[in-house]
Coordinates of C-alpha atoms in Angstrom, one line a residue:
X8 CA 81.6 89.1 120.4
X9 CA 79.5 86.2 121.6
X10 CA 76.0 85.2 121.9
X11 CA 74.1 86.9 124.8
X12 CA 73.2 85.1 127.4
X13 CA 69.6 87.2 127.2
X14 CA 67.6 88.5 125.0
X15 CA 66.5 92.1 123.9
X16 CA 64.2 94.5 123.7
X17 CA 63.1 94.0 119.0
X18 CA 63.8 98.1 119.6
X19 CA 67.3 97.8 121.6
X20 CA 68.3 95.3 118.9
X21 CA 67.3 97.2 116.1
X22 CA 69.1 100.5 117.5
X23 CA 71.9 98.5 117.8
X24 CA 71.5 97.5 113.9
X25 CA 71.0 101.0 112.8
X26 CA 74.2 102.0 115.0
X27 CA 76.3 99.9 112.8
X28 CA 74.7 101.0 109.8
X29 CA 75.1 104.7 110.6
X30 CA 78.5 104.5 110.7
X31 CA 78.8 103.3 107.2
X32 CA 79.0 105.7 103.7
X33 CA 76.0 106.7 102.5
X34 CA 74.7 104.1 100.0
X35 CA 73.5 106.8 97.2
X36 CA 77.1 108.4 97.9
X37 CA 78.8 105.4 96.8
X38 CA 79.8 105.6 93.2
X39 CA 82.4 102.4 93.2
X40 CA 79.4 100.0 93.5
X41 CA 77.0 98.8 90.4
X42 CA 74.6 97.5 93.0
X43 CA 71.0 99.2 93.0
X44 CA 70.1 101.1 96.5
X45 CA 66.9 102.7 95.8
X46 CA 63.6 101.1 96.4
X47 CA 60.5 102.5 96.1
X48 CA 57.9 101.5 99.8
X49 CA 55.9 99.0 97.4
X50 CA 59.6 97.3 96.6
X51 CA 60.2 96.9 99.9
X52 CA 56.9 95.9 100.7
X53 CA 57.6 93.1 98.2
X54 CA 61.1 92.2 99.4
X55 CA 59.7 91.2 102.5
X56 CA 57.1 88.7 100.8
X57 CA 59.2 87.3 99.0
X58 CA 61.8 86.6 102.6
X59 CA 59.1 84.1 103.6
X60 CA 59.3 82.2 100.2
X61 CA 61.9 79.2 99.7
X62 CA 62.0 79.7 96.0
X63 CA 63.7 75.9 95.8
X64 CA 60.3 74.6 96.8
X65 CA 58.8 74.7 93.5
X66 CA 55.9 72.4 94.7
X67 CA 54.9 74.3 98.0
X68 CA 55.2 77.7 96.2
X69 CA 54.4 77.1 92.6
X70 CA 53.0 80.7 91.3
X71 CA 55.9 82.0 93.1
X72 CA 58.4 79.6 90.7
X73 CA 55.7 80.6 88.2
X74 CA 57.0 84.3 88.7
X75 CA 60.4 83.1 88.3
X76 CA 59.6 81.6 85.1
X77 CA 58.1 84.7 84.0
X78 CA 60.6 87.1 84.5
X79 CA 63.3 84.6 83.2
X80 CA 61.0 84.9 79.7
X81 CA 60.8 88.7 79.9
X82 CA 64.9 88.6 80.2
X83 CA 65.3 85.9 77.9
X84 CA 63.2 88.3 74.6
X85 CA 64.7 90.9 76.1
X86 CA 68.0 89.4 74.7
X87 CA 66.9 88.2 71.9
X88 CA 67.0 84.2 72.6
X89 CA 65.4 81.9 69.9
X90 CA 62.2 80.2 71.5
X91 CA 63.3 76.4 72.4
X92 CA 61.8 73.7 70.7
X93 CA 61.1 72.5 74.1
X94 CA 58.9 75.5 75.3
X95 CA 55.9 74.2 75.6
X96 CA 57.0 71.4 78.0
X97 CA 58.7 73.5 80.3
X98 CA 56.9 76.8 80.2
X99 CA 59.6 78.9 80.0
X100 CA 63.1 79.3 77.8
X101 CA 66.4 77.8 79.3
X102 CA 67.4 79.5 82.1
X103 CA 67.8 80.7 86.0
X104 CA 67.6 83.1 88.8
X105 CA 70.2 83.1 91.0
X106 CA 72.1 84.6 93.7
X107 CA 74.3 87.3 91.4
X108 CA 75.9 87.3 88.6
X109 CA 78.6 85.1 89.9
X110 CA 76.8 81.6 90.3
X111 CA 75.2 82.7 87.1
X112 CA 78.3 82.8 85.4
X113 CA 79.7 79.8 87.4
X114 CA 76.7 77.8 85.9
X115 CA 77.1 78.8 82.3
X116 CA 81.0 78.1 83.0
X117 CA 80.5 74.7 84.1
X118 CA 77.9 74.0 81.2
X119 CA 80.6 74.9 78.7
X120 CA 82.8 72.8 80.6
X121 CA 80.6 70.0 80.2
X122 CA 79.6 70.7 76.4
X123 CA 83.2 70.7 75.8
X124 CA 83.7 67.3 77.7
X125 CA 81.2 65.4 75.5
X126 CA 82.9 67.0 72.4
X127 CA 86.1 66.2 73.1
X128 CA 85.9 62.9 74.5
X129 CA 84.1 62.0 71.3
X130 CA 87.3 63.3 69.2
X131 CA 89.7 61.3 70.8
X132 CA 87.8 58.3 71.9
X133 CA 87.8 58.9 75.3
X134 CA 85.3 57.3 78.3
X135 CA 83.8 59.3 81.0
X136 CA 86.9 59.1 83.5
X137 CA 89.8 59.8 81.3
X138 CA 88.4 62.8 79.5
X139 CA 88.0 63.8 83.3
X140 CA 91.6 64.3 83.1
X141 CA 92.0 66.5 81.1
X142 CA 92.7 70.1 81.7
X143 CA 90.6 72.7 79.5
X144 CA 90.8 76.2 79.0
X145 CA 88.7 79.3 78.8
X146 CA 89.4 82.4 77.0
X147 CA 88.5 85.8 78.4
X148 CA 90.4 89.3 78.8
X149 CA 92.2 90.6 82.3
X150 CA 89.1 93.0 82.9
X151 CA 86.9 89.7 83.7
X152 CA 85.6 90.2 87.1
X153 CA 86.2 88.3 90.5
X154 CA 83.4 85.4 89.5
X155 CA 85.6 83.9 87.1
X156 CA 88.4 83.8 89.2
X157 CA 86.1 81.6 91.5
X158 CA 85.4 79.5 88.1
X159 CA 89.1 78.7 87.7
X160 CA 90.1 77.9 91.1
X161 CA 86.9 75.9 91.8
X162 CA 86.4 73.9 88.6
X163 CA 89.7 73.0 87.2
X164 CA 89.7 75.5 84.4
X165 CA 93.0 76.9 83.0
X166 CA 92.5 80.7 82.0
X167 CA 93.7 82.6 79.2
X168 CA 93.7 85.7 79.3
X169 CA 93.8 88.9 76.3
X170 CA 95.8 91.4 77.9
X171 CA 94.0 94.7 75.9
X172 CA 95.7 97.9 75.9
X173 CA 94.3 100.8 77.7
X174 CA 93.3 102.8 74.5
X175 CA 90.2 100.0 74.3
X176 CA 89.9 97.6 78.1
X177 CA 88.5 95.5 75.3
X178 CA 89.1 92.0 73.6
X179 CA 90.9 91.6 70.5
X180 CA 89.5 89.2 68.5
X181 CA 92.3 89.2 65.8
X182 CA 94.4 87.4 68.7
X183 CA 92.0 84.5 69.2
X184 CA 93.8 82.3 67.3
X185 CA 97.0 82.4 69.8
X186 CA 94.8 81.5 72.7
X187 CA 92.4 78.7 71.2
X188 CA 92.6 75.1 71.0
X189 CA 91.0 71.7 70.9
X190 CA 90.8 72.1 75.0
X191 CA 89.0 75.6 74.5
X192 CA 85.6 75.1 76.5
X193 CA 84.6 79.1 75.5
X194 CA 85.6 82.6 75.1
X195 CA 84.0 84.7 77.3
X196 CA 83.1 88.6 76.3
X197 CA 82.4 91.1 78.8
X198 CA 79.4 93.9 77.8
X199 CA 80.5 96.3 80.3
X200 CA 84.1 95.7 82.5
X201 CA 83.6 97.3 85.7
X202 CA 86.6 99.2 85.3
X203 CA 85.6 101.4 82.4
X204 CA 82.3 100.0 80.8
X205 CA 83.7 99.3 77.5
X206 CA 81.8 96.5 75.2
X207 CA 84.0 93.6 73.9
X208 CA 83.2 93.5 70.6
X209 CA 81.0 90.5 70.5
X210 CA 80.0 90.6 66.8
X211 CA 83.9 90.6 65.5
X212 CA 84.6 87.7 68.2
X213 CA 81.4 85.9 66.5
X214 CA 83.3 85.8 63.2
X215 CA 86.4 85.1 64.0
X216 CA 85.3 81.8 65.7
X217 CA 82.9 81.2 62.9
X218 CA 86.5 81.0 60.9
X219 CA 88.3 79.0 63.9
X220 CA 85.6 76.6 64.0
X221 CA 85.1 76.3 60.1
X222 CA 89.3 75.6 59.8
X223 CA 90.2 73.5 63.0
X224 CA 86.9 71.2 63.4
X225 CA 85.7 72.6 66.9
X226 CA 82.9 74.2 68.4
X227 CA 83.9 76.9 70.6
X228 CA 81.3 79.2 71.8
X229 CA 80.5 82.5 73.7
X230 CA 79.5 83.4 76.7
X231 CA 78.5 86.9 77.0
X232 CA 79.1 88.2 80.4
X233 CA 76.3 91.3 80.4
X234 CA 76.4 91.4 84.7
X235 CA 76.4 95.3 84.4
X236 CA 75.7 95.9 80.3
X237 CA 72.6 93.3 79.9
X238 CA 70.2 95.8 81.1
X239 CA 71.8 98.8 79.7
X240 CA 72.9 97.8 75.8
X241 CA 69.4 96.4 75.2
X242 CA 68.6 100.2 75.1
X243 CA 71.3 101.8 73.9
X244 CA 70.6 103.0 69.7
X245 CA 73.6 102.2 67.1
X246 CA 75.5 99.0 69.0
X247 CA 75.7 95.7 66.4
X248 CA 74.1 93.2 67.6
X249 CA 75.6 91.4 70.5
X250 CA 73.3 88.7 72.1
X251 CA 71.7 85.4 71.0
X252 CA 70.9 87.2 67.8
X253 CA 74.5 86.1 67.4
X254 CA 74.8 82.4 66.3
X255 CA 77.5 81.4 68.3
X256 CA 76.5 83.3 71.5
X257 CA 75.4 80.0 74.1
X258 CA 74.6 81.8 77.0
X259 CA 74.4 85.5 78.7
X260 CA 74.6 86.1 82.0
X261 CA 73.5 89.4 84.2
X262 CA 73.1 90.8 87.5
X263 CA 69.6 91.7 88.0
X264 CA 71.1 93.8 91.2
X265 CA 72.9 96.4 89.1
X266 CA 71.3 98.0 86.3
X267 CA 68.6 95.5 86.1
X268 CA 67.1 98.0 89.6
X269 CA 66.7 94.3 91.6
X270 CA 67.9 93.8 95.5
X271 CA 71.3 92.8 96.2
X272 CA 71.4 89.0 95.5
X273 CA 69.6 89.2 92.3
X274 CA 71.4 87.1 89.2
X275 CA 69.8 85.8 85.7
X276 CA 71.8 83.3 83.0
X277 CA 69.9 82.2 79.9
X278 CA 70.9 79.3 77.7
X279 CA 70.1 79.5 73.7
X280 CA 68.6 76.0 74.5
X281 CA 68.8 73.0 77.1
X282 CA 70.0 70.1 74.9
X283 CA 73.9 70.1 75.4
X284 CA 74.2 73.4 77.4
X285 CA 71.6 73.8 80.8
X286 CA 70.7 70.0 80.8
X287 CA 74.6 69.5 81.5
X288 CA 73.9 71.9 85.4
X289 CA 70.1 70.8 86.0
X290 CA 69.5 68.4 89.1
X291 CA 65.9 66.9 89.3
X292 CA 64.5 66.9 92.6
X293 CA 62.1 64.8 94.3
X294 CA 62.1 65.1 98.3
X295 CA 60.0 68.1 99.1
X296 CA 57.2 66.6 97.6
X297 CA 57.0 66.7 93.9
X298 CA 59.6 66.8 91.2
X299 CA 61.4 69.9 89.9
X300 CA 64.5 70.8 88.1
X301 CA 66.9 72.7 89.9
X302 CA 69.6 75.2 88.0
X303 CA 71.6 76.7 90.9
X304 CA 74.2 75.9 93.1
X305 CA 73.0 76.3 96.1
X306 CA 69.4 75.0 96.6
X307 CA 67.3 77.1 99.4
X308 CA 67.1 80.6 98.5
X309 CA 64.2 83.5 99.5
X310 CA 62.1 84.7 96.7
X311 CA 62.5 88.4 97.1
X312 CA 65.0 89.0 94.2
X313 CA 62.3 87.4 92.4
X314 CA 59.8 89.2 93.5
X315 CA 61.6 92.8 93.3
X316 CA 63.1 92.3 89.1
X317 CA 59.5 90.9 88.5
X318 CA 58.0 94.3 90.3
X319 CA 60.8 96.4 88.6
X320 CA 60.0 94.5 84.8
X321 CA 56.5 96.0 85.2
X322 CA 57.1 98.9 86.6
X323 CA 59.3 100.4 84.6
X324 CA 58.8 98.5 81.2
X325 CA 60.7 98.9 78.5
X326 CA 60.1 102.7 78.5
X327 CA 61.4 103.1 82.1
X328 CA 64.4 101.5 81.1
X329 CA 65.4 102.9 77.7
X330 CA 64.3 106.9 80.0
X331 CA 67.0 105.6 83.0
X332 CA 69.6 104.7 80.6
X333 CA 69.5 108.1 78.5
X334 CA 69.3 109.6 81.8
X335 CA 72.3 107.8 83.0
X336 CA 74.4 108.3 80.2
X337 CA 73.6 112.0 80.2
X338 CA 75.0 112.3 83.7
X339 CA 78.0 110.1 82.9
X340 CA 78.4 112.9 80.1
X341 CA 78.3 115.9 82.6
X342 CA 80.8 114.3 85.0
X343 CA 82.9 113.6 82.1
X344 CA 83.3 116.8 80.7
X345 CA 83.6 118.3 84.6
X346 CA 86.5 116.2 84.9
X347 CA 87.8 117.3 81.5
X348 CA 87.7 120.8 82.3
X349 CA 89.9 121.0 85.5
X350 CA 93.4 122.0 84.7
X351 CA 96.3 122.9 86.1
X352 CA 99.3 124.9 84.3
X353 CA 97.8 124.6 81.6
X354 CA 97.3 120.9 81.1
X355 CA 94.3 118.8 82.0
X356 CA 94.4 117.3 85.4
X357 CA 92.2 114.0 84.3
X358 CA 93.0 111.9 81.1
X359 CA 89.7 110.3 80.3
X360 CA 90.0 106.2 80.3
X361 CA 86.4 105.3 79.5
X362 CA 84.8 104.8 76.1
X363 CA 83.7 107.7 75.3
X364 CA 87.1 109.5 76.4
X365 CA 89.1 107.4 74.4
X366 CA 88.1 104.0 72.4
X367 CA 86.6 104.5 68.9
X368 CA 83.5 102.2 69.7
X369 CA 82.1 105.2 72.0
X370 CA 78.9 103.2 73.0
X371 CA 79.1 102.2 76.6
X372 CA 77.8 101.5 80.2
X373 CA 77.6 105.1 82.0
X374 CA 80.7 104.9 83.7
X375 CA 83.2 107.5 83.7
X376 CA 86.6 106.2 84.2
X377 CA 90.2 108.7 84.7
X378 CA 93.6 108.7 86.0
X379 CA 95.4 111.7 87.4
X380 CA 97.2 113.1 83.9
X381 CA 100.9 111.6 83.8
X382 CA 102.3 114.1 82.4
X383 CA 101.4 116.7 85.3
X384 CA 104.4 114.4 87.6
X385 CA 101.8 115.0 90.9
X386 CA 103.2 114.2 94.3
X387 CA 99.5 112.0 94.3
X388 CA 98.1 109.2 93.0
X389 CA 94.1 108.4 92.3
X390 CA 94.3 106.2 95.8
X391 CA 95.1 109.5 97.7
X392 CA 92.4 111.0 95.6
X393 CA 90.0 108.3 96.8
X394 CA 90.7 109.6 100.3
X395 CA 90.6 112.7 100.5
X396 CA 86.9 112.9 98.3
X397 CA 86.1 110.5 101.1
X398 CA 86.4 113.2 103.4
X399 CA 83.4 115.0 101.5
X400 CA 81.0 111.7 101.8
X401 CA 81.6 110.4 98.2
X402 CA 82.9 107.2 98.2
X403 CA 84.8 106.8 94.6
X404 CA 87.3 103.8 94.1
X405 CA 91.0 104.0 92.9
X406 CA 92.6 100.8 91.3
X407 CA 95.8 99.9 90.6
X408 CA 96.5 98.8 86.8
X409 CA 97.0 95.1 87.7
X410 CA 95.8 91.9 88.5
X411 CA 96.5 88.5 90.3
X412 CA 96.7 85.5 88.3
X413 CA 94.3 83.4 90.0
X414 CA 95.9 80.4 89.8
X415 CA 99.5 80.8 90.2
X416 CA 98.9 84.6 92.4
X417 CA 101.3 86.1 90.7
X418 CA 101.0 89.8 90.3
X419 CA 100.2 90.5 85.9
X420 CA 99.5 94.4 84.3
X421 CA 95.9 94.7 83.4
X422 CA 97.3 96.3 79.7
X423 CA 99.8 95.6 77.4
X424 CA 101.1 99.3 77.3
X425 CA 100.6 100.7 81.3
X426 CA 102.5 99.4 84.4
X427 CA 101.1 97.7 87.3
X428 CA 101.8 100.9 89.8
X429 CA 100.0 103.2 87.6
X430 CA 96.1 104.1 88.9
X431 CA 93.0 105.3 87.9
X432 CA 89.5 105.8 89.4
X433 CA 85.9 105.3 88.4
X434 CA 82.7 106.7 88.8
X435 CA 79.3 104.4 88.2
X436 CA 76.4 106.9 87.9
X437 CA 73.2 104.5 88.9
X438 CA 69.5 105.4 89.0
X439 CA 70.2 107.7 91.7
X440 CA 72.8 110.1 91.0
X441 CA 71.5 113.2 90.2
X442 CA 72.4 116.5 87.8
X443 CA 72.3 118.1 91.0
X444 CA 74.7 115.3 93.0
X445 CA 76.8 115.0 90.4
X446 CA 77.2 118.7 90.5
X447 CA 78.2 118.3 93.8
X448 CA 80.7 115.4 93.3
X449 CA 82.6 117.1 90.7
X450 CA 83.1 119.9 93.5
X451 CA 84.6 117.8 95.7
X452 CA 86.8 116.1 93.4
X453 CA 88.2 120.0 92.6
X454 CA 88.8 120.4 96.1
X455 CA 90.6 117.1 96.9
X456 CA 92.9 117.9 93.8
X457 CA 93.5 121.4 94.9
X458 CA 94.2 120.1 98.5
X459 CA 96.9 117.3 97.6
X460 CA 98.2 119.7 95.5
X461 CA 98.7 122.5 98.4
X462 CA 100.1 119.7 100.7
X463 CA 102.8 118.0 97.9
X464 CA 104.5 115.4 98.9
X465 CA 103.6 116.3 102.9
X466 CA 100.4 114.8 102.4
X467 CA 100.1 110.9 104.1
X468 CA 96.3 109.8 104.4
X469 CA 95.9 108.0 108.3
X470 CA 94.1 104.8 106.3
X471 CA 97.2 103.4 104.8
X472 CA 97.5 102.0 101.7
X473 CA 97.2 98.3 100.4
X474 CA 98.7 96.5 97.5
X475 CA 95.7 94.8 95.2
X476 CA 95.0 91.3 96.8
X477 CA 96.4 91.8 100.1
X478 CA 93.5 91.9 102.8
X479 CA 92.9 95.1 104.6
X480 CA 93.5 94.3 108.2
X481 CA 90.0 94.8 110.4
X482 CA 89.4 94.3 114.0
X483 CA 87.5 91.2 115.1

């Protein structure tokens, strides 16, 4: 497709637009995805504000930066960071919007990176350029998500993975010693893997390293990586504490685009403090007019995720959040024991993955996560399952148990104790998905199980298959 050589009619090119769009699944039918879809007409009234607002021109547009800051406090009590000693100077706590929670969680990468660097070329009496040299690490377990892949391959930064077992998706923090060292920048602990929404256990990983740090002579901190949990565990009753309440928690990280209820594009990451962590990623700029310190990677950027978590903070308060989450969880609950109740001969068709199917530490995000029940030998997997509930409108994503390593590419198992061909699905229940759509989801799901079963082994889907990390082939 090319450039016309004429214009259009605004209502030609916006039929065209909608013709595109038509022809996609229905957002609020799409249970693979974390990312909010539902806006009220005053959000969107707002979005659209904020899409004439470069947010990086802090001196042309400072009560919209003055939002920003605002917000970022709101997030920052919300998790429980320690006012800075530099508060008053700045206005607001150490901290960012930014597009996702991947550039939030490259920044807070980089400024362990950088923490580290100090610290270590300090040890071994190193200057600036040799220290350069050398390789460090960061710990984390095989359920991270995609943004730390881009953190590895983009910033020299050798990972280590925990393999868990499937019984927990989660860390285990008696293994940290095998994995940390004097070239350790951080461990990183996920509240919320977006396979099954377990918490890593941030409170044991806080003691162990109080322990590694108190025997070897380093520093290593956390990073808690809350993109789908830091606007769900804040409201969730009987969870230890996990945040900056946590001395050696440096910096958390969230999208505001999932559970936060923000537009697509929407991203926070606080720092306990600036002095040795944010000062390390913060650029002062001068050109457009004024000075201003700039936390993100990329510099021009519209307002209107901004202006919609700032809407969505005072609309919902903390009130409206803690009534969504119970909510959520209780329709997580209803799908779950749905699931649980289709058999066949006699055994269950589903074995339950998530927390509150299997691990002991049953608080989670309100996911529910399965796998077609081994034992039961079906001519199926949960990728043929996928399929055929697509057929019904719900879109609900099948993954293989394994990984690629993202520096060497090589196929790894995402658990200690299941193999790499072995599948299993998820279902993320949002703002949006209903008793009564729920209801109608578990429906399906019966009848795509009942259907693969009737057709065996004679069953091939027309979208074929692809391995994890090979691209799915698209017309141009």
């Amino acid at each position: 497709m090319a450039i016309p050589q004429q214009g259009a009619h605004p209502r030609h090119c916006k039929a065209t637009i909608e013709d595109y769009h038509m022809l996609d699944f229905s957002e609020r039918l799409n249970t693979s995805s974390y990312v909010n879809v539902v806006f009220e007409p005053e959000e969107e009234e707002v979005a659209a504000m904020g899409l004439r607002v470069n947010l990086a021109d802090q001196t042309v547009y400072p009560e919209s930066f003055k939002m920003h800051n605002d917000t970022l406090n709101m997030i920052a009590k919300l998790w429980n960071c320690p006012k800075p000693e530099d508060f008053d100077a700045y206005g607001c706590y150490a901290g960012a919007g930014t597009v996702g929670s991947t550039e939030a969680c490259l920044l807070a990468g980089l400024a362990l990176k950088f923490r580290w660097r100090a610290w270590y070329a300090k040890k071994h009496g190193m200057d600036a350029d040799q220290v350069r040299g050398v390789y460090p690490n960061l710990v984390i377990s095989t359920m991270f998500q995609a943004a730390w892949e881009k953190l590895f391959k983009y910033m020299d930064i050798q990972p280590r993975f925990v393999t868990p077992t499937y019984s927990t998706f989660t860390l285990d923090p008696s293994k940290l010693k095998e994995y940390i060292d004097d070239k350790t920048i951080g461990v990183v602990c996920i509240m919320g893997n977006h396979y099954g929404g377990q918490y890593d256990p941030v409170w044991d990983v806080d003691k162990v390293l109080d322990q590694i740090n108190k025997e070897q002579g380093f520093q290593v901190g956390i990073h808690v990586d809350g993109a789908s949990g830091g606007f769900i565990a804040p409201f969730q009753t009987g969870l230890p504490a996990w945040d900056f309440r946590l001395k050696n928690v440096l910096s958390i990280s969230a999208s505001g685009h999932k559970f936060g209820n923000s537009c697509c594009g929407t991203g926070w990451v606080v720092w306990r403090q600036r002095k040795e962590l944010s000062e390390h990623v913060a650029i002062s700029v001068s050109y457009l007019g004024g000075n201003a310190d700039s936390y993100t990677l990329n510099f021009s950027r519209p307002a209107q995720g901004v202006y919609v978590q700032f809407y969505k903070l005072l609309r919902l308060g903390m009130e409206g959040y803690q009534e969504q989450v119970d909510n959520q969880m209780a329709v997580a609950e209803f799908i779950r024991k749905g699931l649980s109740a289709m058999t066949k001969d006699g055994k269950k068709v589903f074995e339950l993955l998530d927390a509150v199917g299997k691990s002991e530490q049953k608080i989670c995000l309100p996911v529910v996560t399965a796998m077609l029940n081994p034992a039961l030998e079906l001519a199926f997997d949960d990728i043929d399952l996928q399929h055929v509930i697509a057929q019904g409108h719900w879109y609900v994503s099948g993954y293989h148990m394994s990984m690629h390593h993202p520096i060497t590419e090589k196929t790894m198992p995402l658990f200690t104790d299941q193999s790499t061909e072995q599948a299993m699905f998820r279902v993320v229940v949002k703002n949006n998905l209903t008793m009564k759509m729920a209801d109608h989801l578990l429906r399906e799901v019966d009848a795509a199980v009942k259907f693969l079963i009737e057709h065996g082994r004679g069953f091939q889907h027309k979208k074929p298959k692809t391995k994890k990390g090979e691209p799915q082939k698209l017309p141009c």
